[in-house]
Amino acid sequence: MTRRERLCYFLALHRTGLTVAALSLALLVYPLVERNPYTLGVTNLIALHVIVVLGLNLFIGYAGQISLGHAAFFALGAYGTAVATVTGQLPAWVAMAGVAALVALLALVLGLAALRLSGHYLAMATLGFNIVVHTVLLQWDAVTGGPSGFSGIPPLAVGAFAFDSEWRFHFLVWGFVLLALLLCLNLVRSGVGRGLAALAGDETAAAALGVDIRRAKVQVFVLSAVLASLAGSLFAHCYGYVSPDSFDIFASADLVIMVVVGGMGSIWGSLFGAALITVLPEWLEIFATYKDFVHGGVLVLVLMFLPQGLVTGLVDLVRVRLALRRRGDVAA
Amino acid sequence: MLRLEGVGKRFGGLPALDDVAFTAPPGELTALIGPNGAGKSTLINCITGVLPASAGSIRFDGRELCGLPPHAVARLGIARTFQNLRLFPRLSVLDNVLTGLTAEAGRSMLMAMLRLPYLRHRERQLRLRALEALDRFGLAGKADWPAAALAYGDRKRVELARACVGRPRLILLDEPVAGLNEAETALIGQELRRLRAAGHTLLLVEHDMELVMSIADQVVVLDSGRCIARGTPDEVRKNPLVLEAYLGRTSVTA
């Protein structure tokens, strides 16, 4: 092997690890260059969304299910730590882990029941769950503060170092993103991940290959709920204030749009989808005013022309084209 | 190896299978033939757990298969192909074959997410085995193509590769040469012979009589859900009941 070939082989073999390393480096350098708290606030919000979308993409894109209720898990994470730290006086990290465990349990029970359904019925069931949670947050004034929200949530801290500014929070939240990203990338490159991809493609065939369909669906549902809950807790500690408006069914729909734009079953696409949909209303005022219209339009267009999602759809298109061209060459 | 006794299946009140009984001996190729609607695919679905059998018992190495879910049947070492291809079009050819090794790749989602060194190592071995299987079916050059870009004949071969990569003890083949031309059929026939020589037990559902008669050790004939004949290809060919089932009563009397 020449040196060049060896380099190419090395790059191909470690492409995932190298990309993650490059991303980590970029994220480390970014706050040194960009010190505007507003911009950092936007990227932090992207990070929070990415954590939820990673899990949701595993559930929608890999396991082939649908959930219109993930904002509810996000809400439970946020309100859970808020109540536990302020009312319950628990340490923030303990509250975060405890709430995530409780959400996992809830998702397990919910998943065992709801994942007997599929398609429209599953969409309706998860939507209903979101509405229930949202209504409880609005009405249960004594605990949640009702429509006016819940404030005074302390920031997360390690010893005396509190993550109380946008700049400091950047490192914390993107650290979580990288961790979730690595775990998800590992998962999809394993036998379990291929089983999930098979499940999304064809349930009967997946079962014939030894994939326990019900178990796999529930597992991924629980995993995505835990990620959403963790992101919710980070959200609460970052802003110090939560209100039910952030967790209505439109928030759930936005999360699904992020998955769709990023692409079903694409881990890297999740990053792109979350970033684009978070940034759009910040970039252009017209998007902010007509946010729901724009998001609806994006969703319809993507599903009409690239049902696998924007990024995945385009990548698939190119891959099939290339292979077909090579097939033509072979035949000729 | 596989022993069926009194297997029945009803859809509503309609019997699709009625008192089917035969044995597929280890290391042999058993062919299951019969006219359209005879219940061949239903039988395969009952064996693999996709459909629950309404009556009778299906034993594999002495273990009762009736009542087991499909993934549990697969994990006992029973692989299958489908009548109308069921590949995963978005996955690469290599990944499609790798899904055939799901049972060996580890089940724990947590371990998969941590990707510990032992799992990395196993992953590499599985990859090698998948590539080897692709090579055996002459598809090594297309390992990284998305399955959607393959021609029909290649897809059939990928499905076959996926079914045998896990070295299953029993392979159920539902019409592996349907829609293939003569040359491609001959190629698949060779593969089946090779699988048999390698010690796999095969159960083949097929309409191509030439193929069946040339490679089967035992032929089982189904008609309207009943097992009407059983024997070597020669015996079955001469059986009047079989002729009647295939040609119809009128043409026999005429």
PDB file of C-alpha atoms in Angstrom, chain B residues 77 100-101 104 129 132 136 163-171 200:
ATOM      1  CA  GLY B  77     -31.694 -21.579  13.751  1.00  0.00           C
ATOM      2  CA  GLY B 100     -29.058 -12.096   8.712  1.00  0.00           C
ATOM      3  CA  LEU B 101     -26.608 -12.236  11.606  1.00  0.00           C
ATOM      4  CA  GLU B 104     -25.375 -13.452  16.803  1.00  0.00           C
ATOM      5  CA  ARG B 129     -18.609 -13.486   7.318  1.00  0.00           C
ATOM      6  CA  GLU B 132     -17.668 -14.100   2.502  1.00  0.00           C
ATOM      7  CA  ARG B 136     -20.097 -17.013  -2.507  1.00  0.00           C
ATOM      8  CA  ALA B 163     -30.791 -16.442   4.823  1.00  0.00           C
ATOM      9  CA  CYS B 164     -27.696 -18.633   4.918  1.00  0.00           C
ATOM     10  CA  VAL B 165     -25.053 -16.281   6.320  1.00  0.00           C
ATOM     11  CA  GLY B 166     -26.018 -17.192   9.886  1.00  0.00           C
ATOM     12  CA  ARG B 167     -25.420 -20.885   9.144  1.00  0.00           C
ATOM     13  CA  PRO B 168     -28.983 -21.802  10.106  1.00  0.00           C
ATOM     14  CA  ARG B 169     -29.818 -25.437  10.653  1.00  0.00           C
ATOM     15  CA  LEU B 170     -32.965 -25.238   8.579  1.00  0.00           C
ATOM     16  CA  ILE B 171     -33.586 -22.925   5.638  1.00  0.00           C
ATOM     17  CA  HIS B 200     -27.916 -27.545   5.618  1.00  0.00           C
TER      18      HIS B 200
END
